[in-house]
């Protein structure tokens, strides 16, 4: 594999999100989904957020952020970007075509992690080597981009910094389509992190739990090095018992 690249330091990108209000649908309102709802509304984006229950259960989050609570089946309607942030074991329970109402070409981010011992139980395909995000993509029936899966939610909420600031955290982004990846890079940058190109979705295992980059607040150079050092073999903590 070619070494991953830092989108901001290694090459310039056209930030299609800069200065524009983006319509974002978020499916999942847990630690990461809720944090992204808070941060993205702060940035002025239009957010529709859903959980596995009725919209009224998100009344407090809506009142705090100004996001619009909706049913999960409505979250992606006319969205420029969709984020799926739910427990891995619940992905097969999502309705078929749940992200199909987004705008044509709108990227779909997934932030999930497979925690077999801690939460999800055995998912045989992943245990047998299918990268977690490839498995999610297959269930959703659309290409996805893997990002936000390895950062602690409080750091996602509190540690964003302006571009060029010392100590800015690098976040790996895996995905296949360059145009969609540009949009995702722009959102990561707006949130205060350096997007690092982690290669295609087939190599998204480089940022799964147990890899050198997972759970670390590395800068760009260390993120690139950690991705390059990763192994596709799952460590004992992150395999089904």
CSV table of C-alpha atoms in Angstrom, one decimal:
chain,number,residue,atom,x,y,z
A,1,UNK,CA,0.0,0.0,0.0
A,2,UNK,CA,1.1,3.6,-0.6
A,3,UNK,CA,1.7,5.5,2.6
A,4,UNK,CA,-1.4,7.3,3.8
A,5,UNK,CA,-1.3,11.0,3.2
A,6,UNK,CA,-2.4,14.0,5.2
A,7,UNK,CA,-4.9,15.9,3.1
A,8,UNK,CA,-4.0,19.3,4.6
A,9,UNK,CA,-0.2,19.1,4.7
A,10,UNK,CA,0.5,16.8,1.8
A,11,UNK,CA,-1.9,18.1,-0.8
A,12,UNK,CA,-4.5,20.9,-1.2
A,13,UNK,CA,-8.2,20.0,-1.4
A,14,UNK,CA,-11.2,21.9,-2.5
A,15,UNK,CA,-13.3,22.3,0.6
A,16,UNK,CA,-16.8,22.0,-0.8
A,17,UNK,CA,-18.3,22.5,2.7
A,18,UNK,CA,-16.4,25.7,3.5
A,19,UNK,CA,-18.7,28.7,4.2
A,20,UNK,CA,-21.8,26.7,3.2
A,21,UNK,CA,-24.6,25.3,5.3
A,22,UNK,CA,-24.6,21.5,4.8
A,23,UNK,CA,-27.7,19.4,5.4
A,24,UNK,CA,-26.6,16.5,7.5
A,25,UNK,CA,-28.5,13.4,8.6
A,26,UNK,CA,-27.3,11.5,11.7
A,27,UNK,CA,-28.5,8.1,12.5
A,28,UNK,CA,-27.5,7.4,16.1
A,29,UNK,CA,-27.5,9.8,19.0
A,30,UNK,CA,-25.0,8.1,21.4
A,31,UNK,CA,-21.6,9.4,22.4
A,32,UNK,CA,-20.3,10.0,18.9
A,33,UNK,CA,-23.6,10.7,17.1
A,34,UNK,CA,-24.7,13.1,19.9
A,35,UNK,CA,-21.3,14.8,19.9
A,36,UNK,CA,-21.3,15.3,16.2
A,37,UNK,CA,-24.9,16.7,16.5
A,38,UNK,CA,-23.6,19.3,19.0
A,39,UNK,CA,-20.5,20.2,17.0
A,40,UNK,CA,-22.0,20.4,13.6
A,41,UNK,CA,-25.0,22.5,14.7
A,42,UNK,CA,-22.5,24.8,16.4
A,43,UNK,CA,-20.8,25.2,13.0
A,44,UNK,CA,-24.1,26.3,11.5
A,45,UNK,CA,-25.1,23.1,9.7
A,46,UNK,CA,-28.6,21.9,9.4
A,47,UNK,CA,-28.8,18.6,11.3
A,48,UNK,CA,-31.5,16.0,11.4
A,49,UNK,CA,-30.9,13.4,14.0
A,50,UNK,CA,-32.5,10.0,14.8
A,51,UNK,CA,-32.1,7.2,17.3
A,52,UNK,CA,-33.7,3.8,17.5
A,53,UNK,CA,-36.8,5.2,19.2
A,54,UNK,CA,-39.3,8.0,18.5
A,55,UNK,CA,-38.2,11.6,17.7
A,56,UNK,CA,-39.6,12.9,21.0
A,57,UNK,CA,-37.0,11.0,22.9
A,58,UNK,CA,-34.4,13.4,21.5
A,59,UNK,CA,-36.3,16.5,22.7
A,60,UNK,CA,-33.5,17.5,25.1
A,61,UNK,CA,-30.8,17.2,22.4
A,62,UNK,CA,-32.9,19.1,20.0
A,63,UNK,CA,-33.5,21.9,22.5
A,64,UNK,CA,-29.8,22.1,23.3
A,65,UNK,CA,-28.6,22.1,19.7
A,66,UNK,CA,-31.4,23.2,17.4
A,67,UNK,CA,-31.1,19.9,15.5
A,68,UNK,CA,-34.4,18.4,14.2
A,69,UNK,CA,-35.3,15.1,15.7
A,70,UNK,CA,-36.8,12.6,13.2
A,71,UNK,CA,-37.5,9.0,12.7
A,72,UNK,CA,-34.4,7.0,11.5
A,73,UNK,CA,-36.1,6.4,8.1
A,74,UNK,CA,-36.3,10.2,7.6
A,75,UNK,CA,-32.8,11.2,8.7
A,76,UNK,CA,-31.2,11.0,5.3
A,77,UNK,CA,-33.9,12.8,3.3
A,78,UNK,CA,-32.3,15.4,1.0
A,79,UNK,CA,-29.0,15.2,3.0
A,80,UNK,CA,-25.7,16.4,1.6
A,81,UNK,CA,-24.0,14.1,4.1
A,82,UNK,CA,-25.2,11.1,6.2
A,83,UNK,CA,-23.5,9.8,9.4
A,84,UNK,CA,-24.3,6.4,10.7
A,85,UNK,CA,-23.2,5.9,14.3
A,86,UNK,CA,-24.8,2.9,16.0
A,87,UNK,CA,-23.6,-0.3,17.7
A,88,UNK,CA,-22.2,-2.6,15.1
A,89,UNK,CA,-24.6,-5.4,16.1
A,90,UNK,CA,-27.6,-3.2,15.2
A,91,UNK,CA,-26.5,-2.4,11.6
A,92,UNK,CA,-28.5,-5.4,10.2
A,93,UNK,CA,-31.6,-4.0,11.9
A,94,UNK,CA,-31.6,-0.8,9.9
A,95,UNK,CA,-34.3,-0.6,7.3
A,96,UNK,CA,-33.3,-1.5,3.7
A,97,UNK,CA,-32.5,1.7,1.8
A,98,UNK,CA,-32.3,3.8,4.9
A,99,UNK,CA,-29.8,6.2,3.4
A,100,UNK,CA,-31.2,6.2,-0.2
A,101,UNK,CA,-33.1,9.4,0.2
A,102,UNK,CA,-29.9,11.5,0.5
A,103,UNK,CA,-28.9,13.7,-2.4
A,104,UNK,CA,-27.2,12.0,-5.3
A,105,UNK,CA,-23.5,11.4,-4.5
A,106,UNK,CA,-23.9,12.5,-0.9
A,107,UNK,CA,-21.2,10.6,1.1
A,108,UNK,CA,-22.2,8.3,4.0
A,109,UNK,CA,-19.9,8.2,7.0
A,110,UNK,CA,-19.9,5.3,9.4
A,111,UNK,CA,-18.2,5.7,12.8
A,112,UNK,CA,-18.9,2.1,14.1
A,113,UNK,CA,-16.5,-0.3,15.9
A,114,UNK,CA,-16.9,-4.0,16.4
A,115,UNK,CA,-16.7,-4.9,20.1
A,116,UNK,CA,-17.3,-8.7,20.2
A,117,UNK,CA,-16.5,-9.3,23.8
A,118,UNK,CA,-17.7,-6.0,25.2
A,119,UNK,CA,-21.0,-5.5,23.3
A,120,UNK,CA,-21.7,-7.0,19.9
A,121,UNK,CA,-21.2,-10.7,20.2
A,122,UNK,CA,-19.9,-12.8,17.3
A,123,UNK,CA,-20.1,-11.3,13.8
A,124,UNK,CA,-18.7,-14.2,11.8
A,125,UNK,CA,-17.8,-12.2,8.6
A,126,UNK,CA,-15.7,-9.7,10.6
A,127,UNK,CA,-14.1,-12.5,12.6
A,128,UNK,CA,-13.2,-14.1,9.3
A,129,UNK,CA,-11.4,-11.0,8.0
A,130,UNK,CA,-14.0,-8.7,6.4
A,131,UNK,CA,-13.1,-5.1,7.5
A,132,UNK,CA,-15.7,-3.7,9.8
A,133,UNK,CA,-16.6,-0.8,7.5
A,134,UNK,CA,-16.8,-3.1,4.5
A,135,UNK,CA,-19.3,-5.2,6.4
A,136,UNK,CA,-21.3,-2.0,7.2
A,137,UNK,CA,-21.2,-0.9,3.6
A,138,UNK,CA,-22.5,-4.3,2.4
A,139,UNK,CA,-25.5,-4.0,4.8
A,140,UNK,CA,-26.3,-0.4,3.9
A,141,UNK,CA,-25.9,-1.2,0.2
A,142,UNK,CA,-23.8,2.0,-0.4
A,143,UNK,CA,-20.2,3.0,-0.3
A,144,UNK,CA,-19.1,4.5,3.1
A,145,UNK,CA,-16.3,6.4,4.6
A,146,UNK,CA,-14.7,5.4,7.9
A,147,UNK,CA,-13.9,8.2,10.3
A,148,UNK,CA,-14.5,9.3,13.9
A,149,UNK,CA,-14.3,5.7,15.1
A,150,UNK,CA,-11.1,6.0,17.0
A,151,UNK,CA,-11.4,9.3,18.9
A,152,UNK,CA,-12.8,9.5,22.4
A,153,UNK,CA,-16.0,11.4,22.2
A,154,UNK,CA,-15.0,14.0,24.8
A,155,UNK,CA,-11.9,14.8,22.7
A,156,UNK,CA,-14.1,15.1,19.6
A,157,UNK,CA,-16.3,17.5,21.5
A,158,UNK,CA,-13.5,19.6,23.1
A,159,UNK,CA,-10.1,19.2,21.3
A,160,UNK,CA,-10.8,20.6,17.9
A,161,UNK,CA,-8.3,23.3,16.9
A,162,UNK,CA,-7.9,25.8,14.0
A,163,UNK,CA,-6.0,24.6,11.0
A,164,UNK,CA,-2.2,24.9,11.5
A,165,UNK,CA,-2.5,25.0,15.3
A,166,UNK,CA,0.2,23.1,17.3
A,167,UNK,CA,-1.2,19.8,18.7
A,168,UNK,CA,-4.0,19.4,16.2
A,169,UNK,CA,-5.2,15.8,16.1
A,170,UNK,CA,-5.1,13.8,12.9
A,171,UNK,CA,-8.1,11.7,12.1
A,172,UNK,CA,-7.8,8.9,9.5
A,173,UNK,CA,-10.4,8.8,6.7
A,174,UNK,CA,-10.8,5.6,4.7
A,175,UNK,CA,-13.0,5.5,1.6
A,176,UNK,CA,-12.9,4.9,-2.1
A,177,UNK,CA,-14.4,7.9,-4.1
A,178,UNK,CA,-12.2,11.0,-4.2
A,179,UNK,CA,-15.1,13.4,-4.5
A,180,UNK,CA,-16.9,12.1,-1.5
A,181,UNK,CA,-13.6,11.9,0.4
A,182,UNK,CA,-13.1,15.6,-0.3
A,183,UNK,CA,-16.4,16.4,1.3
A,184,UNK,CA,-15.6,14.3,4.3
A,185,UNK,CA,-12.1,15.9,4.6
A,186,UNK,CA,-13.8,19.3,4.7
A,187,UNK,CA,-16.1,18.3,7.5
A,188,UNK,CA,-13.2,16.8,9.6
A,189,UNK,CA,-11.2,20.0,9.0
A,190,UNK,CA,-14.2,22.2,10.0
A,191,UNK,CA,-14.5,20.3,13.3
A,192,UNK,CA,-10.9,21.2,14.1
A,193,UNK,CA,-9.0,18.1,13.1
A,194,UNK,CA,-6.5,17.2,10.3
A,195,UNK,CA,-8.0,14.6,8.0
A,196,UNK,CA,-5.5,12.0,7.0
A,197,UNK,CA,-6.1,9.9,3.9
A,198,UNK,CA,-6.1,6.3,5.2
A,199,UNK,CA,-6.6,4.7,1.8
A,200,UNK,CA,-9.5,2.7,0.4
A,201,UNK,CA,-12.3,1.2,2.4
A,202,UNK,CA,-10.7,-2.3,1.9
A,203,UNK,CA,-7.8,-1.1,4.1
A,204,UNK,CA,-10.0,0.5,6.8
A,205,UNK,CA,-8.8,-2.3,9.1
A,206,UNK,CA,-5.8,0.0,9.7
A,207,UNK,CA,-7.9,2.1,12.1
A,208,UNK,CA,-10.0,-0.6,13.7
A,209,UNK,CA,-9.9,-1.3,17.5
A,210,UNK,CA,-6.5,-2.8,18.5
A,211,UNK,CA,-4.5,-1.1,15.8
A,212,UNK,CA,-1.7,1.4,16.6
A,213,UNK,CA,-3.8,4.5,15.7
A,214,UNK,CA,-7.0,3.5,17.5
A,215,UNK,CA,-7.8,5.6,20.6
A,216,UNK,CA,-4.7,7.8,20.1
A,217,UNK,CA,-4.6,11.6,19.7
A,218,UNK,CA,-1.7,11.5,17.3
A,219,UNK,CA,-0.8,14.4,15.1
A,220,UNK,CA,-0.6,13.9,11.3
A,221,UNK,CA,2.9,12.3,11.1
A,222,UNK,CA,2.3,9.9,13.9
A,223,UNK,CA,-1.1,9.0,12.5
A,224,UNK,CA,0.5,8.2,9.1
A,225,UNK,CA,3.1,6.1,10.8
A,226,UNK,CA,0.6,4.2,12.9
A,227,UNK,CA,-1.6,3.4,9.9
A,228,UNK,CA,1.4,2.0,8.0
A,229,UNK,CA,2.3,-0.2,11.0
A,230,UNK,CA,-1.1,-1.8,11.4
A,231,UNK,CA,-1.8,-5.5,10.9
A,232,UNK,CA,-5.1,-6.9,9.6
A,233,UNK,CA,-4.9,-9.6,12.4
A,234,UNK,CA,-7.3,-8.9,15.2
A,235,UNK,CA,-5.7,-8.8,18.7
A,236,UNK,CA,-7.1,-11.0,21.4
A,237,UNK,CA,-9.1,-8.2,23.1
A,238,UNK,CA,-11.0,-7.5,19.9
A,239,UNK,CA,-11.8,-11.0,18.9
A,240,UNK,CA,-14.9,-13.0,20.0
A,241,UNK,CA,-14.1,-15.1,23.0
